[in-house]
Coordinates of N, CA and C in Angstrom, one line a residue:
X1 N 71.2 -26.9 -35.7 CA 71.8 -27.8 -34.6 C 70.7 -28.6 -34.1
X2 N 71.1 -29.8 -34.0 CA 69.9 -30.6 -33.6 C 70.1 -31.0 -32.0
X3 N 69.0 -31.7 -31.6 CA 69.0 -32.2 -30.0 C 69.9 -32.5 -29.8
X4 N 70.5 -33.5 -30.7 CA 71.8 -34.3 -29.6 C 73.0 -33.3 -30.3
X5 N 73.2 -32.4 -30.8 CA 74.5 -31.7 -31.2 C 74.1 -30.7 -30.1
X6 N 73.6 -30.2 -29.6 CA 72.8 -28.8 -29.0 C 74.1 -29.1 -27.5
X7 N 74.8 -28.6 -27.3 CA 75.7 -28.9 -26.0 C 74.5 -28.3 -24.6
X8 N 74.4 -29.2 -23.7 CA 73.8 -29.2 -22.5 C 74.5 -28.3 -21.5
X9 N 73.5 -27.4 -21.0 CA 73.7 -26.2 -20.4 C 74.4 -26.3 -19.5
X10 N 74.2 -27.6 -18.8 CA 75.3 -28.0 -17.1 C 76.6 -27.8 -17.3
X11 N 76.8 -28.2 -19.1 CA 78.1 -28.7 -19.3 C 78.8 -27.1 -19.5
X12 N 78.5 -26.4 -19.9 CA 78.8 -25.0 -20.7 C 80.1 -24.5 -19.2
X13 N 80.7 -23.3 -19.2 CA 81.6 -23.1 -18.6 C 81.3 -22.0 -18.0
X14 N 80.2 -21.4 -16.9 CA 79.8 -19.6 -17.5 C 80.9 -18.7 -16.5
X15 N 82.2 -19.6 -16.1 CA 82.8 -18.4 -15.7 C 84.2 -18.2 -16.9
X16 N 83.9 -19.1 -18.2 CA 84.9 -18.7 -19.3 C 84.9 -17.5 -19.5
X17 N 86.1 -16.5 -20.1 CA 86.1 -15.3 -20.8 C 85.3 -14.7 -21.9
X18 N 84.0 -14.4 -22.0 CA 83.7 -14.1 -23.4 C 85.3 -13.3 -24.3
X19 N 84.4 -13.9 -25.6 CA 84.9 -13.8 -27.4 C 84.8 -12.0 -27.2
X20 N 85.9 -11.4 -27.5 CA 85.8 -10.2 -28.0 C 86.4 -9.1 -26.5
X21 N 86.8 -9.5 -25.4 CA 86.6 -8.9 -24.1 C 87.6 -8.1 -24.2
X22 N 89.3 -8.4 -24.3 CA 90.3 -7.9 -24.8 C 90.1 -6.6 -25.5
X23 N 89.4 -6.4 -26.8 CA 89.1 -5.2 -27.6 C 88.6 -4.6 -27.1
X24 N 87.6 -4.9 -26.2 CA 86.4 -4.0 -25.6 C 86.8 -3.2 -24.4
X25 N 87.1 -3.9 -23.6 CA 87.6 -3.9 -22.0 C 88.9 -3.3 -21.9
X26 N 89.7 -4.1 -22.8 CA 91.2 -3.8 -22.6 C 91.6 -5.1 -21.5
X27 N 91.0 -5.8 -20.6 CA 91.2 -6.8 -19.7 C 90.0 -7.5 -20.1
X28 N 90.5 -8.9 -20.0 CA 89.3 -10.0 -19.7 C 88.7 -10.2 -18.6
X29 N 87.2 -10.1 -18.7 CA 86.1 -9.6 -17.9 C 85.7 -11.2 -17.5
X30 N 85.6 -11.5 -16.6 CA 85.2 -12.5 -15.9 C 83.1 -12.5 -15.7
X31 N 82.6 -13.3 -15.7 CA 81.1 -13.0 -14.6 C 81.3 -13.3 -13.5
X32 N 80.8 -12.2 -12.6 CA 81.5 -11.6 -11.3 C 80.0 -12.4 -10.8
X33 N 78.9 -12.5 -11.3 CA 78.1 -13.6 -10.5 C 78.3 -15.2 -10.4
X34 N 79.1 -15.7 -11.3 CA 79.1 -16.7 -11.0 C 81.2 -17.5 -10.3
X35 N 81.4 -16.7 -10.0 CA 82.6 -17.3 -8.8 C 83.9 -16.8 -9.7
X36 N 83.8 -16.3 -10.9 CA 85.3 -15.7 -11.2 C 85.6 -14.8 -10.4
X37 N 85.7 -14.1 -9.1 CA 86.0 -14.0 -8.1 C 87.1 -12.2 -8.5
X38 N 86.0 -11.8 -9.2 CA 86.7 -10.3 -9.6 C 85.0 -9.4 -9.7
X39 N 85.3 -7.8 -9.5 CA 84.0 -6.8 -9.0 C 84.1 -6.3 -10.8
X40 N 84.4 -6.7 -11.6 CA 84.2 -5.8 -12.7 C 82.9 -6.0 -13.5
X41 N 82.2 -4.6 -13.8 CA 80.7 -4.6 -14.3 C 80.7 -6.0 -15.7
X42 N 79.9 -6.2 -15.3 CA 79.7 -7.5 -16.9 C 79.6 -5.9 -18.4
X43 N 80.0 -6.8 -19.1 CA 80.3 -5.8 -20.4 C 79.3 -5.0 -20.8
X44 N 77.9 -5.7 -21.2 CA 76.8 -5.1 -21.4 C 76.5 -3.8 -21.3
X45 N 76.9 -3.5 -19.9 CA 76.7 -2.1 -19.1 C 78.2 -1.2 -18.3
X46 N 79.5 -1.7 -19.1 CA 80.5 -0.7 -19.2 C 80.3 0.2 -19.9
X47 N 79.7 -0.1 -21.0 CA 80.0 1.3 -22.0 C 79.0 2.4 -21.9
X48 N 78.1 2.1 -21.3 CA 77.1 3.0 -21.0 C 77.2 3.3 -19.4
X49 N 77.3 3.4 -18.8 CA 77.7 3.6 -16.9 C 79.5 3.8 -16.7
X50 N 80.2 3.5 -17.5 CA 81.4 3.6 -17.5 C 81.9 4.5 -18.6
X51 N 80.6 5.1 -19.0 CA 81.1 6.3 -19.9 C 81.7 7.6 -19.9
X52 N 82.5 7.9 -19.3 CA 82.8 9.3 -19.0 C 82.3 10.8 -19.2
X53 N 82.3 10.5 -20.7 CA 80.7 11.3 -21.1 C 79.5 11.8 -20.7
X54 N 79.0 10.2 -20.4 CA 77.6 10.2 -19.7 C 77.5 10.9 -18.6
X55 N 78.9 10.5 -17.7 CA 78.6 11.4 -16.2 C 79.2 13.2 -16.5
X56 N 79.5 13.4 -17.3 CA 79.5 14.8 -18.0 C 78.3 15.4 -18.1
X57 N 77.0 14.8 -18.9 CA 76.3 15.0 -19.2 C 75.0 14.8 -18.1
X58 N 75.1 13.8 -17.4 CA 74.4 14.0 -16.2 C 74.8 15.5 -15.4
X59 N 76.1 15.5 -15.4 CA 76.4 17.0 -13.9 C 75.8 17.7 -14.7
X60 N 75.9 18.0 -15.8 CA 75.7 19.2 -16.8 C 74.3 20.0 -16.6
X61 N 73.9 18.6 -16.8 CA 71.7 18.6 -16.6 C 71.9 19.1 -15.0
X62 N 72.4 18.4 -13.8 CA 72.0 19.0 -12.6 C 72.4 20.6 -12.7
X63 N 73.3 20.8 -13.2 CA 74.0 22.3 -12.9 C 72.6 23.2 -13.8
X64 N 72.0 22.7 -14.8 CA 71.3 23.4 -15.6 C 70.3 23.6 -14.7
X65 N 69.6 22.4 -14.0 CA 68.6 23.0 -12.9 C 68.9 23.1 -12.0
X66 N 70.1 23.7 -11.3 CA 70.5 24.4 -10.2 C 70.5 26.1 -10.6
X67 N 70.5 25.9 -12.0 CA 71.1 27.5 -12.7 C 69.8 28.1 -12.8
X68 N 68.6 27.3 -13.6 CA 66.8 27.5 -13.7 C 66.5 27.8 -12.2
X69 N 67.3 27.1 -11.3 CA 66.1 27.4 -9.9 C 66.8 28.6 -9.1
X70 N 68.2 28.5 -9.5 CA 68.4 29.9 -8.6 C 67.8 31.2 -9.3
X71 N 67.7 30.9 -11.0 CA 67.2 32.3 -11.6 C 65.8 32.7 -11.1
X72 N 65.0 31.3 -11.0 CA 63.6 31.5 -10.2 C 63.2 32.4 -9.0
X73 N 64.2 31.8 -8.3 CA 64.5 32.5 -6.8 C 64.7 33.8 -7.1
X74 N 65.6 34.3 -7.7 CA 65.6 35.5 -7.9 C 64.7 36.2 -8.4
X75 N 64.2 35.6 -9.6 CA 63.1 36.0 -9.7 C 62.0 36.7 -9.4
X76 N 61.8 35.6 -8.4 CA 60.4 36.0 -7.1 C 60.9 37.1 -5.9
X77 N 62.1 37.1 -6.4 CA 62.5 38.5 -4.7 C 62.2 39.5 -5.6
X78 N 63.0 39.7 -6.7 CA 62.6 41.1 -8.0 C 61.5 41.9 -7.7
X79 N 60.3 41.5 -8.0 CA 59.2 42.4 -7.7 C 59.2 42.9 -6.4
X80 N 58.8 41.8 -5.3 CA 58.9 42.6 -4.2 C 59.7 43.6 -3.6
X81 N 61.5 43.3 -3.8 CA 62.6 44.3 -4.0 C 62.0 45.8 -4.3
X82 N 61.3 45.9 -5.9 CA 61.3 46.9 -6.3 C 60.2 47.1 -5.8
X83 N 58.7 47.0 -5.3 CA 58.0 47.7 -4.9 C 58.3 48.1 -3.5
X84 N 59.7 47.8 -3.0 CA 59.9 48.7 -1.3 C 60.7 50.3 -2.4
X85 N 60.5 50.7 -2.9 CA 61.2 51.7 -3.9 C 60.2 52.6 -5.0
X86 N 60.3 51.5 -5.6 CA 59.4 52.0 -7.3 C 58.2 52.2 -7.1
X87 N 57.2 53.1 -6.3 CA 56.1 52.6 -6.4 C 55.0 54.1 -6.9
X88 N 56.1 54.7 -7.6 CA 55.2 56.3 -8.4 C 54.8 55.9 -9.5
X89 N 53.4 55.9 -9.7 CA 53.0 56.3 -10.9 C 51.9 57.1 -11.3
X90 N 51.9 57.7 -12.7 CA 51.1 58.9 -12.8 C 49.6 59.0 -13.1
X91 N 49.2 57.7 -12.9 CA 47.9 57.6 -13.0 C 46.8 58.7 -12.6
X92 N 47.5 59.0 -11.0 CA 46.3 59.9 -10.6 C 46.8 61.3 -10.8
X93 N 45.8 62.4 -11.2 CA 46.5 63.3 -11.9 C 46.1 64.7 -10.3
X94 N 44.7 63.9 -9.7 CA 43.8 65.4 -8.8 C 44.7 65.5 -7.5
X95 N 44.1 65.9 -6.8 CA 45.1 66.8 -5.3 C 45.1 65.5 -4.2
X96 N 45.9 65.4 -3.8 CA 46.6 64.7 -2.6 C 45.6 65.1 -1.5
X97 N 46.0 65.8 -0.9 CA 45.4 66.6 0.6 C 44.5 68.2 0.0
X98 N 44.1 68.3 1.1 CA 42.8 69.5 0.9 C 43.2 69.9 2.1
X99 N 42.8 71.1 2.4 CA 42.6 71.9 3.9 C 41.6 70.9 4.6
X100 N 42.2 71.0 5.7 CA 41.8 70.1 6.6 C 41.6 68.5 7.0
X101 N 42.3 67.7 5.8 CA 42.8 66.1 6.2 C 43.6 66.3 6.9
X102 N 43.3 65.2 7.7 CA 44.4 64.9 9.0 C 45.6 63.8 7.9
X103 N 46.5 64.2 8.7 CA 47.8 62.5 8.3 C 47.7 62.0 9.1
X104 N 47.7 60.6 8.7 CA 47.5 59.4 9.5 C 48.8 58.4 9.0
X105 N 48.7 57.1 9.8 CA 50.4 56.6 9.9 C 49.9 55.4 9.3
X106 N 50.6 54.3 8.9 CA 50.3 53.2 7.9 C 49.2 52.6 8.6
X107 N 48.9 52.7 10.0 CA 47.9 52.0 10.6 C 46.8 52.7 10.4
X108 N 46.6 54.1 9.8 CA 44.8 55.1 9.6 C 44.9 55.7 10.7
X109 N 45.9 55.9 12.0 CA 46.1 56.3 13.3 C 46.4 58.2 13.0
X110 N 45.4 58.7 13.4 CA 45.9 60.2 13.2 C 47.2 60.9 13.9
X111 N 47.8 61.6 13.9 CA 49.3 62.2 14.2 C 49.1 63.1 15.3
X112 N 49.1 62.6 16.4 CA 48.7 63.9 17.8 C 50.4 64.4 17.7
X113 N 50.1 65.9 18.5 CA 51.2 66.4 18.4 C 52.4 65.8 18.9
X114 N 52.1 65.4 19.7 CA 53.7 64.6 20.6 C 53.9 63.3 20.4
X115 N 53.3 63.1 19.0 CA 54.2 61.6 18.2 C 55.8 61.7 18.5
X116 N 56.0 62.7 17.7 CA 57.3 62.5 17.0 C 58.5 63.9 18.4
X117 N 59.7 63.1 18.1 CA 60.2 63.9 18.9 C 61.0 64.6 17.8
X118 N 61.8 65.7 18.3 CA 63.0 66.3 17.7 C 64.2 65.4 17.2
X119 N 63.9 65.5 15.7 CA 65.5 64.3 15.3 C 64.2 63.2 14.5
X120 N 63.3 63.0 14.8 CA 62.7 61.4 14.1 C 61.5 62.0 12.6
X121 N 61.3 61.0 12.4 CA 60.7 61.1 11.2 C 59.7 60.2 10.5
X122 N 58.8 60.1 10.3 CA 57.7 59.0 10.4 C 56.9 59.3 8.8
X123 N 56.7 58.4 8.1 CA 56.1 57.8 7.1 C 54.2 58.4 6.9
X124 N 53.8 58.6 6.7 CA 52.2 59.5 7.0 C 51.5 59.6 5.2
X125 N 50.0 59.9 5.8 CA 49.0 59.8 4.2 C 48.1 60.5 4.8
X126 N 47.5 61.3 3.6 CA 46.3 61.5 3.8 C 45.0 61.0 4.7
X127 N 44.1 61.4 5.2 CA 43.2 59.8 6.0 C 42.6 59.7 4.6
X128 N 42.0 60.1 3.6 CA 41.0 59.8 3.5 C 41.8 58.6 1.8
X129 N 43.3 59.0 1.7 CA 43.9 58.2 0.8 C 43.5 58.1 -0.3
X130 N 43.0 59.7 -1.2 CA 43.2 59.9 -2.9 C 44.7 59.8 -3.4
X131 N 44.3 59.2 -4.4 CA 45.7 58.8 -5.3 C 46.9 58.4 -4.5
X132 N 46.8 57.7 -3.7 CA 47.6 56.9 -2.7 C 48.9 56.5 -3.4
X133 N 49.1 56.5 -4.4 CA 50.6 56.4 -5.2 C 51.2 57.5 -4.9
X134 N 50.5 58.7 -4.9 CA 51.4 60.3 -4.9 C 51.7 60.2 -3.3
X135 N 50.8 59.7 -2.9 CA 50.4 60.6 -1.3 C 51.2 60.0 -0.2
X136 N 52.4 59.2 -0.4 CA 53.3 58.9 1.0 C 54.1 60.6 0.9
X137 N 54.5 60.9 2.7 CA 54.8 61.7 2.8 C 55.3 61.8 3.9
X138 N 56.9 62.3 4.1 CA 57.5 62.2 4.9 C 56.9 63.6 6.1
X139 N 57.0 63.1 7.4 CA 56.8 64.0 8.3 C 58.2 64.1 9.2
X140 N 58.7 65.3 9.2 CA 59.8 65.0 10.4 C 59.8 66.8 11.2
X141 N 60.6 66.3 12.6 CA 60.4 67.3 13.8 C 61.3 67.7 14.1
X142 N 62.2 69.0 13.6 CA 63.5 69.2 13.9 C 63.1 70.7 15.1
X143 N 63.6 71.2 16.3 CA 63.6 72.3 16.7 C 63.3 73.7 15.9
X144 N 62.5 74.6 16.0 CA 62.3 75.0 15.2 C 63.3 76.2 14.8
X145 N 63.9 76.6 15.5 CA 65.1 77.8 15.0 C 66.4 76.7 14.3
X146 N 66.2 75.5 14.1 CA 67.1 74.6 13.9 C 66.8 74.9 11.6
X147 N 65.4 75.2 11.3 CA 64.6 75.2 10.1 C 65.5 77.0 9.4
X148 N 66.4 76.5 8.1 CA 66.8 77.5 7.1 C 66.4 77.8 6.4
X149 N 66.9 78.5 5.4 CA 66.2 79.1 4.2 C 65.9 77.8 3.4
X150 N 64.8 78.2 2.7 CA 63.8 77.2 1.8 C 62.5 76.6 2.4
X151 N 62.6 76.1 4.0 CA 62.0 76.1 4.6 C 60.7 77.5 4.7
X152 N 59.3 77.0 4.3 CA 57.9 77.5 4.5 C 57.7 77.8 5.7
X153 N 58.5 78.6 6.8 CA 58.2 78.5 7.9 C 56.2 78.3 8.6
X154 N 55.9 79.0 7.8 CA 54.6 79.2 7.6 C 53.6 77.7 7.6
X155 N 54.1 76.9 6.8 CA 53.5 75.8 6.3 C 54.1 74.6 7.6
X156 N 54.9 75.1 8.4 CA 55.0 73.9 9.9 C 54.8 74.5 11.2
X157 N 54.6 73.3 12.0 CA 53.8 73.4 12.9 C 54.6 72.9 14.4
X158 N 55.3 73.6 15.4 CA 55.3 72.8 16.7 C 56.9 72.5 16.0
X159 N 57.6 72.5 14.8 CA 58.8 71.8 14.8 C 58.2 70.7 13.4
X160 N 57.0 70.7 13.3 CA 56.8 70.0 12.3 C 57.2 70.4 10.5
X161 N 57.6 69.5 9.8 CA 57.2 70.0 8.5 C 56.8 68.9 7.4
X162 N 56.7 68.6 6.4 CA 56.3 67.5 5.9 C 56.5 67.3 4.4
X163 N 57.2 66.9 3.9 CA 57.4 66.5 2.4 C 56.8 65.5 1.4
X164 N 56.6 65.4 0.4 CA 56.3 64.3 -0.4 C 57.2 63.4 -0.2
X165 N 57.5 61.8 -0.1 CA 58.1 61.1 0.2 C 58.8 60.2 -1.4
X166 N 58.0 60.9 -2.7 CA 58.2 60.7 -4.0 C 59.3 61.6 -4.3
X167 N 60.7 60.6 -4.5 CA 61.9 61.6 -5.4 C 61.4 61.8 -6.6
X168 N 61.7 63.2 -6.7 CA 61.9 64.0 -7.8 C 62.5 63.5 -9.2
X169 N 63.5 62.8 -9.0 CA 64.2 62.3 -10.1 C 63.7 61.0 -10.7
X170 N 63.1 60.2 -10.2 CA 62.7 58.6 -11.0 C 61.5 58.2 -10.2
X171 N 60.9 59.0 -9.5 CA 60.1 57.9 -8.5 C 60.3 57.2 -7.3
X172 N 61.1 57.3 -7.1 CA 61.6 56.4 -6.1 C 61.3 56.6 -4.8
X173 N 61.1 55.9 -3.8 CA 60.9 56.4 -2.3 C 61.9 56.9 -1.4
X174 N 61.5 58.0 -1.0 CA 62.9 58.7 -0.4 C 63.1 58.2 0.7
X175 N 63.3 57.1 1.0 CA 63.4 56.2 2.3 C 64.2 56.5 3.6
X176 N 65.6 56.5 2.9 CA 67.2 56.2 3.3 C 67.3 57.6 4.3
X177 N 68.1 57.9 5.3 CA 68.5 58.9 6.1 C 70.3 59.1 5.9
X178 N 71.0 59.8 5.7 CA 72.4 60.1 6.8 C 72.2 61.7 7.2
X179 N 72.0 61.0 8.4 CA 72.2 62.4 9.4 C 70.9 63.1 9.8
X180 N 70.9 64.1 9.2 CA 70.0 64.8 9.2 C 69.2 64.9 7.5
X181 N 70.6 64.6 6.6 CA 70.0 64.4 5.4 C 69.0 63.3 4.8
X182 N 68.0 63.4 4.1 CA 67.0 62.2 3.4 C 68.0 61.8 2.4
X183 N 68.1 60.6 2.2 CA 68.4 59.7 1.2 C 67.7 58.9 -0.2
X184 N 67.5 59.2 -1.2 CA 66.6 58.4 -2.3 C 67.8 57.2 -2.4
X185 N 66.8 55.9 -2.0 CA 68.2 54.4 -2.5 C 68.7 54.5 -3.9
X186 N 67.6 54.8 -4.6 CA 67.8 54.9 -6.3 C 69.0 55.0 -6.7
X187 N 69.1 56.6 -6.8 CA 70.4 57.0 -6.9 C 71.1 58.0 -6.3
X188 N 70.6 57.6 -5.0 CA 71.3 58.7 -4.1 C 71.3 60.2 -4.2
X189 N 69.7 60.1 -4.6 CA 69.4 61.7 -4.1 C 69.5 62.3 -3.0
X190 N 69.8 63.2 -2.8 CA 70.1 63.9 -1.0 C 69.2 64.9 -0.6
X191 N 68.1 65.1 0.3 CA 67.3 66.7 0.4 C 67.8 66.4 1.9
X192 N 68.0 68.2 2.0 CA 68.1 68.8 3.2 C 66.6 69.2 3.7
X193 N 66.0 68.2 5.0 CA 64.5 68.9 5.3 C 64.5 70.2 6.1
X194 N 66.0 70.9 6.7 CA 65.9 71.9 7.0 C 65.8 73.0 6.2
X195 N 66.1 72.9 5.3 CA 65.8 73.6 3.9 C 64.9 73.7 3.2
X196 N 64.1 73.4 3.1 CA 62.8 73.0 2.4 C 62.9 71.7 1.4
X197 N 63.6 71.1 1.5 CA 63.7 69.3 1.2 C 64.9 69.9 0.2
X198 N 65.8 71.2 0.2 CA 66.2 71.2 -1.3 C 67.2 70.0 -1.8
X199 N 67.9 70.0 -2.9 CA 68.9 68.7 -3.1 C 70.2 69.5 -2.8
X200 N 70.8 67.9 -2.3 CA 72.1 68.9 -1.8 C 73.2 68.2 -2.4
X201 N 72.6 66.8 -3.0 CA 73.4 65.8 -3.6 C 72.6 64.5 -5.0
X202 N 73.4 64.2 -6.1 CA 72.4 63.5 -6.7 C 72.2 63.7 -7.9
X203 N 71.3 63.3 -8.6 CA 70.4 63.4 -10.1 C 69.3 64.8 -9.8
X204 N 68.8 64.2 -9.0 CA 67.0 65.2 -8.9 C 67.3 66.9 -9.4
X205 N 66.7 66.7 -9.6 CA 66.5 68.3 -10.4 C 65.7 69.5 -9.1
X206 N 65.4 69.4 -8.3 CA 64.3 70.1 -7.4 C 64.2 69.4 -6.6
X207 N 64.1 70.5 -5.2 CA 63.4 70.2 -4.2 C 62.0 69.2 -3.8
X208 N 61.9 68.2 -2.9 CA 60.8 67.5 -2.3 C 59.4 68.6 -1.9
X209 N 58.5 68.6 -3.3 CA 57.4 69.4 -2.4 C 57.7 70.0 -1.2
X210 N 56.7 70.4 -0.7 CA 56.4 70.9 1.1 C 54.8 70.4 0.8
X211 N 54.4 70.1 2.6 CA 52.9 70.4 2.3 C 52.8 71.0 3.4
X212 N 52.1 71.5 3.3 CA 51.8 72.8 3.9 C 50.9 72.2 5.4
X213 N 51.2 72.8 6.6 CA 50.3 71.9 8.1 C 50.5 72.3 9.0
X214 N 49.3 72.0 9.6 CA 49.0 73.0 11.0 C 48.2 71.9 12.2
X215 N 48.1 72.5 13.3 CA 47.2 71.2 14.0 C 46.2 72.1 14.6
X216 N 45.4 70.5 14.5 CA 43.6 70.8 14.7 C 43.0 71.1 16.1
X217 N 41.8 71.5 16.2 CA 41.4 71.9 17.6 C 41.3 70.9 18.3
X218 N 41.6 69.8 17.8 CA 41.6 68.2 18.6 C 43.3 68.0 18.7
X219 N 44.1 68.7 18.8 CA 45.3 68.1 18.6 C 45.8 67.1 17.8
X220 N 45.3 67.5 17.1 CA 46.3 66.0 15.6 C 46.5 67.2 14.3
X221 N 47.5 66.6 13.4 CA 48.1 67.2 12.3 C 47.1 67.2 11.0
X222 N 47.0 68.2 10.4 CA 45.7 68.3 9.3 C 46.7 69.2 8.7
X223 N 46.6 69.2 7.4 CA 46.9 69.5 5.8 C 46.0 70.9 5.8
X224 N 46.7 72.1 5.4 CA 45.9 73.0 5.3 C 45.7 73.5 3.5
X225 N 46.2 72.6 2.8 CA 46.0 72.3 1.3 C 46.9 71.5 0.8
X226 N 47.0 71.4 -0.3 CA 47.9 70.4 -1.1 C 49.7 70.5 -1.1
X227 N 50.0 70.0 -1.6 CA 51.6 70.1 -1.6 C 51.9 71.2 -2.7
X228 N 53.2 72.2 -2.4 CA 53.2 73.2 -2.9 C 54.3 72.7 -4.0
X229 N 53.7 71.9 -5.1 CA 55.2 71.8 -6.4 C 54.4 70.5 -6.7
X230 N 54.4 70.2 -8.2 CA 54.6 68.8 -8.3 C 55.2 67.6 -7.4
X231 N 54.4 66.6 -7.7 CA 54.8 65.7 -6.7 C 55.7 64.7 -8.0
X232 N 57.0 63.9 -7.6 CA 57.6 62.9 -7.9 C 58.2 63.4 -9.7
X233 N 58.7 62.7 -10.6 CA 59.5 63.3 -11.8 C 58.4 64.3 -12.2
X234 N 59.6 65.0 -13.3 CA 59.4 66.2 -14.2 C 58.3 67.1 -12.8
X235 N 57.5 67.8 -13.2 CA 57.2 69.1 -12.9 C 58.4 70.5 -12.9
X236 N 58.8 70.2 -13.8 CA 60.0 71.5 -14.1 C 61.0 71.1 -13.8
X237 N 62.2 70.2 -13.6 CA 62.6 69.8 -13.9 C 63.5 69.8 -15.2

């Protein structure tokens, strides 16, 4: 096409119908920038933004990283969850308490006699904290003619008595209370502490240790040896 065949731009029509619109569109698509006086996307960019597909595939992708970031989330609670629970292991194999360690409370605070009243029950360690995996141990203060058979009467003090706080059956922390009964969250192990921790409900195979305690010429609670039984799974069992 030469210069003077070349038709002049001024002259051209740009609000005509493009060649092919009908097949494409199904309606004739005007240019909505220049005064054909209709909102429909110029063609170019119907079949890709007007794809049905596409916006399938976009939700698809957001739902996929809504799905990655909730698993995350969860993720990150997982551990911490289980270490309020799981936290036995058999690493350390020597003795807990000795004659004469005091218990002390999560703060290193030694246990004077009139911590605890009749009915409560408080969390306690060794002070000096060998093998600190074995060594949480429940302390609790029931009346003392309130204490039955299985009960060491021998081994409590004042209403006191004290257990390993490691279930017998998996490890688990015997946390949970109903009543007067100890609770393992695990799987709902049950010890009676007026009985010498025995199970009254559950998996566990055996009673919660005893440890054996007495109080000191200073008034605070001291260990007069170790826990009488394996501490946490198997030991006979």
């Amino acid at each position: 096409m030469t210069d003077e065949t070349r038709p002049d731009l001024d002259d051209v029509d740009l609000t005509r119908s493009y060649p092919g619109a009908d097949a494409a569109g199904g309606e004739r698509e005007e240019c909505s920038s220049c005064g054909g006086g209709t909102d429909a996307e110029p063609s170019i960019y119907q079949e890709f933004w007007g794809d049905a597909r596409a916006e399938m595939e976009r939700r698809d992708y957001a739902k996929a990283l809504a799905t990655v970031g909730g698993l995350t989330a969860l993720g990150s609670l997982a551990a911490p969850l289980a270490s309020l629970t799981r936290v036995f292991e058999r690493s350390y194999t020597g003795p807990v308490y000795s004659d004469g360690v005091p218990l002390v409370d999560a703060d290193g605070q030694r246990i004077q006699e009139g911590r605890l009243s009749e009915g409560e029950q408080l969390t306690v360690f060794p002070e000096p904290r060998p093998g600190i995996d074995r060594a949480p141990t429940l302390l609790v203060r029931f009346a003392e003619d309130a204490y039955g058979g299985g009960t060491r009467m021998e081994a409590t003090v004042g209403g006191y008595a004290a257990y390993s706080k490691v279930c017998t059956h998996a490890g688990c922390m015997v946390a949970n209370r109903d009543g007067q009964t100890l609770v393992c969250p695990c799987h709902s192990g049950r010890f009676d502490p007026l009985s010498g921790a025995a199970v009254t409900g559950g998996p566990p195979g055996r009673a919660l240790p005893q440890l054996p305690i007495t109080l000191s010429s200073e008034g605070y609670l001291v260990a007069t040896g170790d826990f009488e039984g394996a501490v946490g799974p198997g030991g006979g069992e």
